[in-house]
PDB file of N, CA and C in Angstrom:
ATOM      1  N   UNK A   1      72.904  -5.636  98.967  1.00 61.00           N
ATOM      2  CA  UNK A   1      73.458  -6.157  97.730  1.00 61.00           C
ATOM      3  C   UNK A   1      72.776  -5.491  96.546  1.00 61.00           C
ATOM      4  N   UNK A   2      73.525  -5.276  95.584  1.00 68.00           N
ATOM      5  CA  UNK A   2      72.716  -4.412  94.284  1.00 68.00           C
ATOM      6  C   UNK A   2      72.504  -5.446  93.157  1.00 68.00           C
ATOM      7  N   UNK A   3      71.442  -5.684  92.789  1.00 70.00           N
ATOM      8  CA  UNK A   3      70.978  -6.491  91.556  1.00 70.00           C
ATOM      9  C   UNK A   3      71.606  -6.129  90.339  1.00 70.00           C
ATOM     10  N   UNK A   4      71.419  -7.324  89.023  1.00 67.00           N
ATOM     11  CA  UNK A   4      71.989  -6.934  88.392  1.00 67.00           C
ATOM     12  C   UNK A   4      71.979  -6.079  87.345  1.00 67.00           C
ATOM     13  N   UNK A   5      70.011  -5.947  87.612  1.00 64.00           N
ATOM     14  CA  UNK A   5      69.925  -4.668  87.185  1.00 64.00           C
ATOM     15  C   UNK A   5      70.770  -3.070  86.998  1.00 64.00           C
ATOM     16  N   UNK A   6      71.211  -3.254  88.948  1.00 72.00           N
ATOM     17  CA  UNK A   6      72.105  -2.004  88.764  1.00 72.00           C
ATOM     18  C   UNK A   6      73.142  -1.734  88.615  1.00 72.00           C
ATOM     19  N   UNK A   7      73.529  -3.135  88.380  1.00 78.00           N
ATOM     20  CA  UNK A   7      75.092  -2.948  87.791  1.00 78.00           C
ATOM     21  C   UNK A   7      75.402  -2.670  86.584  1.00 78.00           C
ATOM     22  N   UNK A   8      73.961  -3.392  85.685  1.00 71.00           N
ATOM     23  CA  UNK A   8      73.806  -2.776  84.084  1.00 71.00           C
ATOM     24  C   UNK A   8      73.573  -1.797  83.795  1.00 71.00           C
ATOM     25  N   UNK A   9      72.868  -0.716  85.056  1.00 72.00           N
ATOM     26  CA  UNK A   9      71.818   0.443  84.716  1.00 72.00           C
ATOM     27  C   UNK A   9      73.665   1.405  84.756  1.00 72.00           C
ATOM     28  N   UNK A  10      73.989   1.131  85.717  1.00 79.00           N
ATOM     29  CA  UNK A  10      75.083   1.997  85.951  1.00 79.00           C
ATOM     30  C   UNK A  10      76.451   1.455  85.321  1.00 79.00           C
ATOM     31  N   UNK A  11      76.522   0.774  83.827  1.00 82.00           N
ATOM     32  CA  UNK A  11      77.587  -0.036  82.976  1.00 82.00           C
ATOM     33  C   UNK A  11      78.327  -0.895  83.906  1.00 82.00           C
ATOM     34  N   UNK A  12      78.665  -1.197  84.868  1.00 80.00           N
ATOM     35  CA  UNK A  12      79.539  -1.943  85.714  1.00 80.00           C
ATOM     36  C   UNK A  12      79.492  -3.664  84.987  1.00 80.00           C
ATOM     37  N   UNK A  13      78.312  -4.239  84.369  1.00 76.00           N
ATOM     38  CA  UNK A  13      78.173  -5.264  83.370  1.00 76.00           C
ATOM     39  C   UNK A  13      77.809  -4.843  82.086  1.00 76.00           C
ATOM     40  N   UNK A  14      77.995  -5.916  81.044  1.00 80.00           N
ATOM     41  CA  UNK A  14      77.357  -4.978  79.781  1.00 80.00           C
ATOM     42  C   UNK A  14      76.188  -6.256  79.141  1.00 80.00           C
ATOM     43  N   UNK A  15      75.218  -6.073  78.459  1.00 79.00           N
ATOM     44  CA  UNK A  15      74.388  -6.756  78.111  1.00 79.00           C
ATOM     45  C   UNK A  15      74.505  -8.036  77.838  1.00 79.00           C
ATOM     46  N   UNK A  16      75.402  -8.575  77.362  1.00 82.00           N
ATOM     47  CA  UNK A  16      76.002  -9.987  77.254  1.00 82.00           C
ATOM     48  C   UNK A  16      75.846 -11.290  78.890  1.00 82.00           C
ATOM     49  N   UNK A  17      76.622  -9.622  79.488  1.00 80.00           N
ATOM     50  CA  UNK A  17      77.030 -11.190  80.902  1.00 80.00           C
ATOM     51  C   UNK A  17      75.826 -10.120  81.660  1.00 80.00           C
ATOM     52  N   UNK A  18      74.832  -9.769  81.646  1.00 73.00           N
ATOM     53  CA  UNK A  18      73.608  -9.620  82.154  1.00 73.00           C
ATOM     54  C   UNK A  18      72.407 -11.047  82.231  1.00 73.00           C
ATOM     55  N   UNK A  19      72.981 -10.948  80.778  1.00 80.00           N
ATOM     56  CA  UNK A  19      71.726 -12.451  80.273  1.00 80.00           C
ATOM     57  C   UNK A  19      72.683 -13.687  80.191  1.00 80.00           C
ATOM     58  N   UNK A  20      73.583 -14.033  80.697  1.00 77.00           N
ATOM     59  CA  UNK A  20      74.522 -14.602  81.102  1.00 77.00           C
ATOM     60  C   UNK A  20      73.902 -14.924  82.522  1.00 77.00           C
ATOM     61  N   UNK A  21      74.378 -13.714  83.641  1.00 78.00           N
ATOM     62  CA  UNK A  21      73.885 -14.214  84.933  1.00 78.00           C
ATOM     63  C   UNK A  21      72.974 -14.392  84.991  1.00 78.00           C
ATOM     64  N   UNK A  22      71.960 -13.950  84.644  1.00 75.00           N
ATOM     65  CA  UNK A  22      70.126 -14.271  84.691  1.00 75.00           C
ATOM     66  C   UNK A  22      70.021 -15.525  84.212  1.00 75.00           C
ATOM     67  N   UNK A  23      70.359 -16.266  82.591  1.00 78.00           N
ATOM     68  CA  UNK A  23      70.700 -17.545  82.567  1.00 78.00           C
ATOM     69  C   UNK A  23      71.058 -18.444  83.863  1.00 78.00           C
ATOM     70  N   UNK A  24      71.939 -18.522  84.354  1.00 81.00           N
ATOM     71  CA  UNK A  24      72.864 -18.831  85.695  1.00 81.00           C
ATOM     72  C   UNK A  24      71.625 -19.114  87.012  1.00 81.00           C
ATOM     73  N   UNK A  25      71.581 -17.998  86.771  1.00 83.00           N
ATOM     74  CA  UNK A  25      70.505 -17.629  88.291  1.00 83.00           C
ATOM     75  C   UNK A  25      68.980 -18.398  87.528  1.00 83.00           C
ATOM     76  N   UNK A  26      68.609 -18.296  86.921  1.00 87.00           N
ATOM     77  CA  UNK A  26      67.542 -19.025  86.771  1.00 87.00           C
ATOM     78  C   UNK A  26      67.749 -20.826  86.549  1.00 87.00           C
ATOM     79  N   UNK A  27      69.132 -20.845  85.795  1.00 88.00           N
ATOM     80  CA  UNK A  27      69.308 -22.190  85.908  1.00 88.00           C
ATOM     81  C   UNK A  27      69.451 -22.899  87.346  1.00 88.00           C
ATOM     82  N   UNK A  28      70.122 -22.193  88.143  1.00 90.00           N
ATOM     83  CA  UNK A  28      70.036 -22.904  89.879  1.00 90.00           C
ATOM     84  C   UNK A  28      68.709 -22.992  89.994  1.00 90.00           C
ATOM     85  N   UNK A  29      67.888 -21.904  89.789  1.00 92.00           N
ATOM     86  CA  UNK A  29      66.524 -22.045  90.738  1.00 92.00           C
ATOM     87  C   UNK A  29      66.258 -22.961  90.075  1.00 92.00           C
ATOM     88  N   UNK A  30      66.274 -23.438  89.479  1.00 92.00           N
ATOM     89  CA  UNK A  30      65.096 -24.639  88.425  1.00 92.00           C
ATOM     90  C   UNK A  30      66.189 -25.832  88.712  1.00 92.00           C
ATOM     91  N   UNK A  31      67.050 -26.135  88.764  1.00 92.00           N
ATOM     92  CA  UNK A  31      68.260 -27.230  89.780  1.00 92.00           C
ATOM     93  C   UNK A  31      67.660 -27.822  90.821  1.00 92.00           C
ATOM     94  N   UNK A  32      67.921 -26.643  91.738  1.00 95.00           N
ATOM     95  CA  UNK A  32      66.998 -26.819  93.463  1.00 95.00           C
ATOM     96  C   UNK A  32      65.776 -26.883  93.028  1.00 95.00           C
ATOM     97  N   UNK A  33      64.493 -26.732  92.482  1.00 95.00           N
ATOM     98  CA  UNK A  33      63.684 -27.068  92.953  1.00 95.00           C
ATOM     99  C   UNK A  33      63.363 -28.896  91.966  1.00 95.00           C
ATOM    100  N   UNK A  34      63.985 -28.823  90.982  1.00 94.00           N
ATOM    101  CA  UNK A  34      64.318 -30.302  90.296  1.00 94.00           C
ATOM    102  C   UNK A  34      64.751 -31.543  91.916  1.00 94.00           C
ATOM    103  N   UNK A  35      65.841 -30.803  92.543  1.00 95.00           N
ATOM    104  CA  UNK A  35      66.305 -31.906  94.160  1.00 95.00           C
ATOM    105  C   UNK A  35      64.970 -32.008  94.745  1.00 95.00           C
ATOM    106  N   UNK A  36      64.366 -30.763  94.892  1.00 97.00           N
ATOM    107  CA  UNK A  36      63.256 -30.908  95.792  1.00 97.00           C
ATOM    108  C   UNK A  36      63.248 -29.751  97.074  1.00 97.00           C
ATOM    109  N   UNK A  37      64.697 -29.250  97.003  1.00 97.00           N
ATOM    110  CA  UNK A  37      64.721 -27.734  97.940  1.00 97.00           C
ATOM    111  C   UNK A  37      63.959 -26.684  97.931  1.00 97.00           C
ATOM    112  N   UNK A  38      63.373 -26.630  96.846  1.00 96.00           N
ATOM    113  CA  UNK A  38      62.662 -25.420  96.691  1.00 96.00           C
ATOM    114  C   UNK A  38      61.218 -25.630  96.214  1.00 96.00           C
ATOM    115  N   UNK A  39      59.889 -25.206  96.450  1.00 95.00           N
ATOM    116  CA  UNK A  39      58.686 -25.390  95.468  1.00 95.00           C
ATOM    117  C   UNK A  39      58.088 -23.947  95.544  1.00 95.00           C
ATOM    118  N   UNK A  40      58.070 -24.036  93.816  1.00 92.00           N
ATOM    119  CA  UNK A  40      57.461 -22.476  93.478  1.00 92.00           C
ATOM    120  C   UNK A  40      58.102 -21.125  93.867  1.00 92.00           C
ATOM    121  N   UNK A  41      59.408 -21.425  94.038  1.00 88.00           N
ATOM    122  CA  UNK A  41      60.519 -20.355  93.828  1.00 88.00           C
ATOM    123  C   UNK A  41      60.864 -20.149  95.055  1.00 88.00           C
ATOM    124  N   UNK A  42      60.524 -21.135  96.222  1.00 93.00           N
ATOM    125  CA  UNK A  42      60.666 -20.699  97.655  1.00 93.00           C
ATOM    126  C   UNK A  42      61.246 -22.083  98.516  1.00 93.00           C
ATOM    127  N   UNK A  43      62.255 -22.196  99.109  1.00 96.00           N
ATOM    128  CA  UNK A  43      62.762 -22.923 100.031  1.00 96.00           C
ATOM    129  C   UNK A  43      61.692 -23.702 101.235  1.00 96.00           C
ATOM    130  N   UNK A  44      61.374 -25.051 100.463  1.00 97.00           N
ATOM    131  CA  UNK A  44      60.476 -25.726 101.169  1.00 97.00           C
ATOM    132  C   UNK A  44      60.980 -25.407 103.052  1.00 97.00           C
ATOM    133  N   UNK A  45      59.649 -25.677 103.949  1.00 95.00           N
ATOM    134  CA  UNK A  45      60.050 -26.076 105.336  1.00 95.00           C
ATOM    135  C   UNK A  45      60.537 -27.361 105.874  1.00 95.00           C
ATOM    136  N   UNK A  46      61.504 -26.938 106.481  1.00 96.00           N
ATOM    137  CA  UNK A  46      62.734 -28.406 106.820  1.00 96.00           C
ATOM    138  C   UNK A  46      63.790 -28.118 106.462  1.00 96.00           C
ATOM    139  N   UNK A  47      64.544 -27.589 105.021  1.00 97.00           N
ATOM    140  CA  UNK A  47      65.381 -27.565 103.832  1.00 97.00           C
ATOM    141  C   UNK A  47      65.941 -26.314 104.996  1.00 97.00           C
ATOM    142  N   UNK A  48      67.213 -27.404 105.009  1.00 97.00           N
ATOM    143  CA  UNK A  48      68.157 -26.373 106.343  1.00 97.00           C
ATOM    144  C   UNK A  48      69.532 -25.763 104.943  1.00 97.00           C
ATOM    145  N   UNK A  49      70.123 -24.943 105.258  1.00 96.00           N
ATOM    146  CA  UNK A  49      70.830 -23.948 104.871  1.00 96.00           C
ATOM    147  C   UNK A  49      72.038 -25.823 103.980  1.00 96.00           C
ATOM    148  N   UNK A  50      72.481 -25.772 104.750  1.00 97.00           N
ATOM    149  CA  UNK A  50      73.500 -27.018 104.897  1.00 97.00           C
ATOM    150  C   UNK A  50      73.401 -28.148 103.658  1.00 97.00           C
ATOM    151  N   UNK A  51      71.928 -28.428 103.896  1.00 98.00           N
ATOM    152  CA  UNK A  51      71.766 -29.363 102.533  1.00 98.00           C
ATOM    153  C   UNK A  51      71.929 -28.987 101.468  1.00 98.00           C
ATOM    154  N   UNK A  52      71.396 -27.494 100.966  1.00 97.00           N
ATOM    155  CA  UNK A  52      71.924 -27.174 100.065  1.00 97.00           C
ATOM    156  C   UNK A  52      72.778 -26.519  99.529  1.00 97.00           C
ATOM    157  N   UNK A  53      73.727 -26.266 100.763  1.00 96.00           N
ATOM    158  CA  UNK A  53      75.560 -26.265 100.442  1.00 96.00           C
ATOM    159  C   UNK A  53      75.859 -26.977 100.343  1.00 96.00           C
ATOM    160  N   UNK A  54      75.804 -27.984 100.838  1.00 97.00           N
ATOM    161  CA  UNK A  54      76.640 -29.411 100.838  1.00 97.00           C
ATOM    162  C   UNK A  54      76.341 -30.323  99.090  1.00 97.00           C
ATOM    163  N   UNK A  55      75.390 -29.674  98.353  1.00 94.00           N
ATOM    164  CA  UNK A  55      75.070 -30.389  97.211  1.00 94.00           C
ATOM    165  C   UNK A  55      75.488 -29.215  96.532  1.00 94.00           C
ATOM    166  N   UNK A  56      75.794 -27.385  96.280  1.00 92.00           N
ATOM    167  CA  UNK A  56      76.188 -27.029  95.526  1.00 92.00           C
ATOM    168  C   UNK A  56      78.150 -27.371  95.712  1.00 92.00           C
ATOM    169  N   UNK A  57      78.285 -27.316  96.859  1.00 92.00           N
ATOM    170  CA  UNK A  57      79.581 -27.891  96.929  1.00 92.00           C
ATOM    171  C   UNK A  57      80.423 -29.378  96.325  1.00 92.00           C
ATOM    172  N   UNK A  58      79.554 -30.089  96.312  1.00 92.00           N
ATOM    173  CA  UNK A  58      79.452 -31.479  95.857  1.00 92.00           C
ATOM    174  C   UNK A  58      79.305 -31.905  94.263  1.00 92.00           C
ATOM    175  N   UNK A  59      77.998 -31.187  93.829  1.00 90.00           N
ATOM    176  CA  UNK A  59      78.364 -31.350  92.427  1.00 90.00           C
ATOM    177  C   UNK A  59      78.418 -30.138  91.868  1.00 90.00           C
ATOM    178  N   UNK A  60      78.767 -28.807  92.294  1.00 86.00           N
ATOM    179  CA  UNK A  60      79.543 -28.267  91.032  1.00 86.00           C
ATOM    180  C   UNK A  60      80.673 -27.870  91.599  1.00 86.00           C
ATOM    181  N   UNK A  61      81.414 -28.346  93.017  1.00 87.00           N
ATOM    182  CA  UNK A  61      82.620 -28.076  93.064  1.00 87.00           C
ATOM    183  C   UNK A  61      82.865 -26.289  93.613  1.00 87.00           C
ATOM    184  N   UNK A  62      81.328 -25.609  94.202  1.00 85.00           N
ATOM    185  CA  UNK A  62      81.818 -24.707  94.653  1.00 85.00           C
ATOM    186  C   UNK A  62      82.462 -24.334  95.856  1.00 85.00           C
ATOM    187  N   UNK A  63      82.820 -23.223  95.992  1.00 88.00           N
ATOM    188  CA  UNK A  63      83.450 -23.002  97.618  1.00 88.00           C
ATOM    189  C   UNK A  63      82.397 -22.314  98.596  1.00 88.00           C
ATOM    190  N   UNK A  64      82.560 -22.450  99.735  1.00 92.00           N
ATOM    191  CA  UNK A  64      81.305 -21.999 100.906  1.00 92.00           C
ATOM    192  C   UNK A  64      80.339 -20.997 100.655  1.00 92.00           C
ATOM    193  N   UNK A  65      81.869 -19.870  99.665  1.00 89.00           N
ATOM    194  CA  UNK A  65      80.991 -18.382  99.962  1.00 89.00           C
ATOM    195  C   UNK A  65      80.037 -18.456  98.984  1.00 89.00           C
ATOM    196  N   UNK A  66      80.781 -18.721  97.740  1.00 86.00           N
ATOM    197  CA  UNK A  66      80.033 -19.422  96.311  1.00 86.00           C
ATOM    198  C   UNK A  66      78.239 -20.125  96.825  1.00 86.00           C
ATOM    199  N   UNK A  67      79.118 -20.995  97.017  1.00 90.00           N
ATOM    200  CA  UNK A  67      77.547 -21.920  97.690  1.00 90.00           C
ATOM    201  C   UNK A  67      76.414 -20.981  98.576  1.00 90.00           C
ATOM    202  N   UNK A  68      77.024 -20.498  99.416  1.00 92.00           N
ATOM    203  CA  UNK A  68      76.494 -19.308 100.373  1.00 92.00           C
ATOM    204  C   UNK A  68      75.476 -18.343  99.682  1.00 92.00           C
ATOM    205  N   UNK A  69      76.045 -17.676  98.874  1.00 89.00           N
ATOM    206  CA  UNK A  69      75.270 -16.658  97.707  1.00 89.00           C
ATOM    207  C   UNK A  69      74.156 -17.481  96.940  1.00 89.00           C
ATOM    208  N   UNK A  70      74.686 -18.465  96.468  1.00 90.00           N
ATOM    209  CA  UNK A  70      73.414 -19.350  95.891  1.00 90.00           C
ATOM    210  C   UNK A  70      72.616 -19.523  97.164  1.00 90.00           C
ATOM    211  N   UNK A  71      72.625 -20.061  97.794  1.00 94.00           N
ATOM    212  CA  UNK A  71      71.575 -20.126  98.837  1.00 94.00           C
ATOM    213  C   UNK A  71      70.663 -18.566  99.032  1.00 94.00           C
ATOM    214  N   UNK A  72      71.619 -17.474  99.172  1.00 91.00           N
ATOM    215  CA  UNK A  72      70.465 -16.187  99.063  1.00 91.00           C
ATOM    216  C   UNK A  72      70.125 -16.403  98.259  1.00 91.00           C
ATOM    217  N   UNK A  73      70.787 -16.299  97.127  1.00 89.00           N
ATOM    218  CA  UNK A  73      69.660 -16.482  95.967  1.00 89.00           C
ATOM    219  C   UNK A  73      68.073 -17.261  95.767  1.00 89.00           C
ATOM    220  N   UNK A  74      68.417 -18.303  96.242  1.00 93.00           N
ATOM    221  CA  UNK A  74      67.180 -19.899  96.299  1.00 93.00           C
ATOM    222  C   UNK A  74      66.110 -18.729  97.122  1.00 93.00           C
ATOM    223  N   UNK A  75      66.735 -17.942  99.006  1.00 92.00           N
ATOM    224  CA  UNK A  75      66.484 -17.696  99.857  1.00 92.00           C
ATOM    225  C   UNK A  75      65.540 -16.207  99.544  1.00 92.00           C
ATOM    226  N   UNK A  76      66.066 -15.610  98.223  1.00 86.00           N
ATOM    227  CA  UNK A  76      65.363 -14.525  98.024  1.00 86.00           C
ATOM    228  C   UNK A  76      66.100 -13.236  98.867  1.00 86.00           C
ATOM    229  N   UNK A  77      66.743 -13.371  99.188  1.00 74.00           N
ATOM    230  CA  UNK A  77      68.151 -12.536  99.941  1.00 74.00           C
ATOM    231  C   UNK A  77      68.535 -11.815  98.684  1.00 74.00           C
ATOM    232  N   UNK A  78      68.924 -11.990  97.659  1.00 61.00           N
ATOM    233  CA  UNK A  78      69.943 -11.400  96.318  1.00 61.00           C
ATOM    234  C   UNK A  78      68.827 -11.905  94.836  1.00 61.00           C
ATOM    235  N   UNK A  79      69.578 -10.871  93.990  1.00 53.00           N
ATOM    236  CA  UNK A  79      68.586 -10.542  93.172  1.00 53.00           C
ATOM    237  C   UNK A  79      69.472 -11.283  91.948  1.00 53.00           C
TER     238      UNK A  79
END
């Protein structure tokens, strides 16, 4: 997966929805670890994949794959 660094480095985003997604992406991480999924930027032990699909699905109404990507994200998978 390419960060969004390189989607900016190479124009594919433009500075606006850069700090847009970084907004975004930092607002989940600080979400999950507010539930309790995450401490110190890392997916506590126990915290199965599921729980926290089942709560991005739940309250913001996303779909699997949606939810899915957030989880790399939490997971440190995607940038």
């Amino acid at each position: 997966q390419r960060s969004l660094l390189d989607e900016f480095i190479d124009g594919e985003i433009g500075k606006g929805e850069l700090k847009q997604k970084q907004k975004i992406t930092s607002d989940f991480k600080e979400l999950a670890e507010k539930k309790g999924f995450t401490e110190n930027g890392k997916i506590k032990d126990g915290v199965k994949a599921t729980q926290i699909t089942d709560w991005l699905k739940h309250e913001f109404e996303l779909g699997h794959g949606h939810a899915m990507a957030i989880y790399a994200l939490l997971k440190g998978k995607k940038s």
